[in-house]
CSV table of C-alpha atoms in Angstrom, one decimal:
chain,number,residue,atom,x,y,z
A,1,MET,CA,-4.4,132.9,23.0
A,2,ARG,CA,-5.2,136.6,21.8
A,3,PRO,CA,-3.6,139.2,24.5
A,4,LEU,CA,-7.6,140.0,24.8
A,5,GLU,CA,-8.8,136.7,25.1
A,6,LEU,CA,-6.2,136.1,27.7
A,7,ALA,CA,-7.3,139.3,29.4
A,8,LYS,CA,-10.9,138.6,29.5
A,9,LYS,CA,-10.1,134.6,30.9
A,10,PHE,CA,-8.0,136.7,33.5
A,11,MET,CA,-11.3,138.4,34.4
A,12,GLY,CA,-13.6,135.9,34.3
A,13,ILE,CA,-11.7,133.8,36.6
A,14,PHE,CA,-11.1,137.0,39.1
A,15,PHE,CA,-14.5,138.2,39.2
A,16,SER,CA,-15.9,134.8,39.8
A,17,GLY,CA,-14.5,134.7,43.0
A,18,GLN,CA,-13.5,130.9,42.6
A,19,HIS,CA,-10.7,128.9,41.8
A,20,LEU,CA,-8.6,131.8,42.0
A,21,ASP,CA,-5.4,129.4,41.7
A,22,GLU,CA,-6.4,128.9,38.2
A,23,LEU,CA,-5.2,132.2,37.6
A,24,GLY,CA,-1.7,130.7,37.9
A,25,SER,CA,-1.8,129.3,34.8
A,26,LEU,CA,-2.1,132.4,33.2
A,27,LEU,CA,0.8,134.3,34.7
A,28,SER,CA,4.2,134.3,33.7
A,29,ASN,CA,6.8,133.3,36.2
A,30,GLU,CA,8.0,137.2,36.0
A,31,PHE,CA,4.5,138.5,36.9
A,32,THR,CA,3.9,141.9,38.6
A,33,PHE,CA,1.3,143.7,39.4
A,34,GLU,CA,1.0,147.5,40.0
A,35,GLY,CA,-2.4,149.5,41.1
A,36,PRO,CA,-2.9,152.3,43.3
A,37,LEU,CA,-3.4,150.6,46.7
A,38,TYR,CA,-1.1,147.4,45.8
A,39,LYS,CA,1.7,146.2,44.1
A,40,PHE,CA,3.0,142.4,43.6
A,41,ASP,CA,6.2,141.1,42.5
A,42,ASN,CA,5.3,137.7,41.6
A,43,GLY,CA,1.8,135.9,40.8
A,44,LEU,CA,2.0,133.5,43.8
A,45,ASP,CA,1.9,136.5,46.3
A,46,TYR,CA,-1.3,138.1,44.2
A,47,ILE,CA,-3.0,135.0,44.2
A,48,GLU,CA,-2.4,134.5,47.4
A,49,SER,CA,-3.8,138.0,48.4
A,50,LEU,CA,-7.1,137.1,46.1
A,51,LYS,CA,-7.7,134.4,48.5
A,52,ASP,CA,-7.4,135.7,51.4
A,53,ALA,CA,-9.9,138.7,50.5
A,54,PRO,CA,-11.8,136.6,47.5
A,55,PRO,CA,-13.6,139.1,45.0
A,56,ILE,CA,-17.2,138.5,46.3
A,57,GLU,CA,-20.2,140.6,45.2
A,58,PHE,CA,-18.2,142.3,42.7
A,59,GLN,CA,-19.2,143.0,39.0
A,60,TYR,CA,-17.8,144.9,36.0
A,61,SER,CA,-19.4,146.1,32.7
A,62,VAL,CA,-17.1,146.6,29.9
A,63,ILE,CA,-16.7,150.4,28.2
A,64,ALA,CA,-14.0,149.6,26.0
A,65,GLU,CA,-11.7,146.7,25.1
A,66,TYR,CA,-8.0,147.2,22.9
A,67,GLU,CA,-5.5,144.9,22.1
A,68,ASN,CA,-2.2,144.8,20.1
A,69,GLU,CA,0.2,141.7,19.6
A,70,LEU,CA,1.8,141.8,22.6
A,71,SER,CA,-1.5,143.6,25.3
A,72,ALA,CA,-4.7,144.4,26.0
A,73,CYS,CA,-6.8,147.1,28.0
A,74,LEU,CA,-9.8,146.7,29.3
A,75,VAL,CA,-11.6,150.0,30.2
A,76,TYR,CA,-14.9,149.1,32.6
A,77,GLN,CA,-17.1,150.0,35.1
A,78,PHE,CA,-16.4,148.3,38.3
A,79,SER,CA,-19.5,147.9,41.0
A,80,LYS,CA,-20.0,146.3,44.4
A,81,PRO,CA,-22.1,147.4,47.2
A,82,GLY,CA,-22.0,151.0,48.0
A,83,ILE,CA,-18.8,152.0,45.0
A,84,SER,CA,-19.4,152.1,41.4
A,85,VAL,CA,-16.5,153.4,39.6
A,86,PRO,CA,-14.5,153.0,36.0
A,87,MET,CA,-11.5,151.2,36.0
A,88,ALA,CA,-8.8,150.3,33.3
A,89,GLN,CA,-6.5,147.3,33.4
A,90,GLN,CA,-3.4,146.9,31.0
A,91,PHE,CA,-2.1,143.5,30.7
A,92,GLU,CA,0.9,142.8,29.0
A,93,ILE,CA,1.7,139.6,27.5
A,94,THR,CA,5.1,137.6,27.3
A,95,ASN,CA,5.2,134.1,26.0
A,96,GLY,CA,1.4,133.7,25.8
A,97,LYS,CA,1.4,134.4,29.7
A,98,ILE,CA,0.4,137.9,31.1
A,99,SER,CA,3.3,139.3,33.0
A,100,HIS,CA,2.6,142.5,34.3
A,101,ILE,CA,-0.8,143.8,35.1
A,102,GLN,CA,-1.2,147.9,35.4
A,103,LEU,CA,-4.8,148.7,37.3
A,104,ILE,CA,-5.6,152.4,37.0
A,105,PHE,CA,-8.6,153.7,39.1
A,106,ASP,CA,-9.6,156.8,41.6
A,107,SER,CA,-8.9,154.8,45.1
A,108,ARG,CA,-11.0,157.6,47.1
A,109,ASN,CA,-14.1,155.5,47.3
A,110,PHE,CA,-11.9,152.8,48.9
A,111,THR,CA,-9.6,154.4,51.4
């Protein structure tokens, strides 16, 4: 799967708020996540945090998307009741799996 296809599959599962364990098949054993509010050093902890607070009533609309051989980037408008903010996620790919996600957004509306 190309990096952009992998990123979009991840986003589809994430924003559905359902079957979040399926994300595990997309993540490498060395997966890390870095964002303005949370950081994770492995996929299991990341997925468990999503299951504890599933992404319900969240939506996104892609503004731009880019990929190269080892990464993909999605720039999108994130929306949930009372909040709409642009976000970007960079997905690094290693051996056909997501090894790192960096999420970038202005967190002022969330704190």
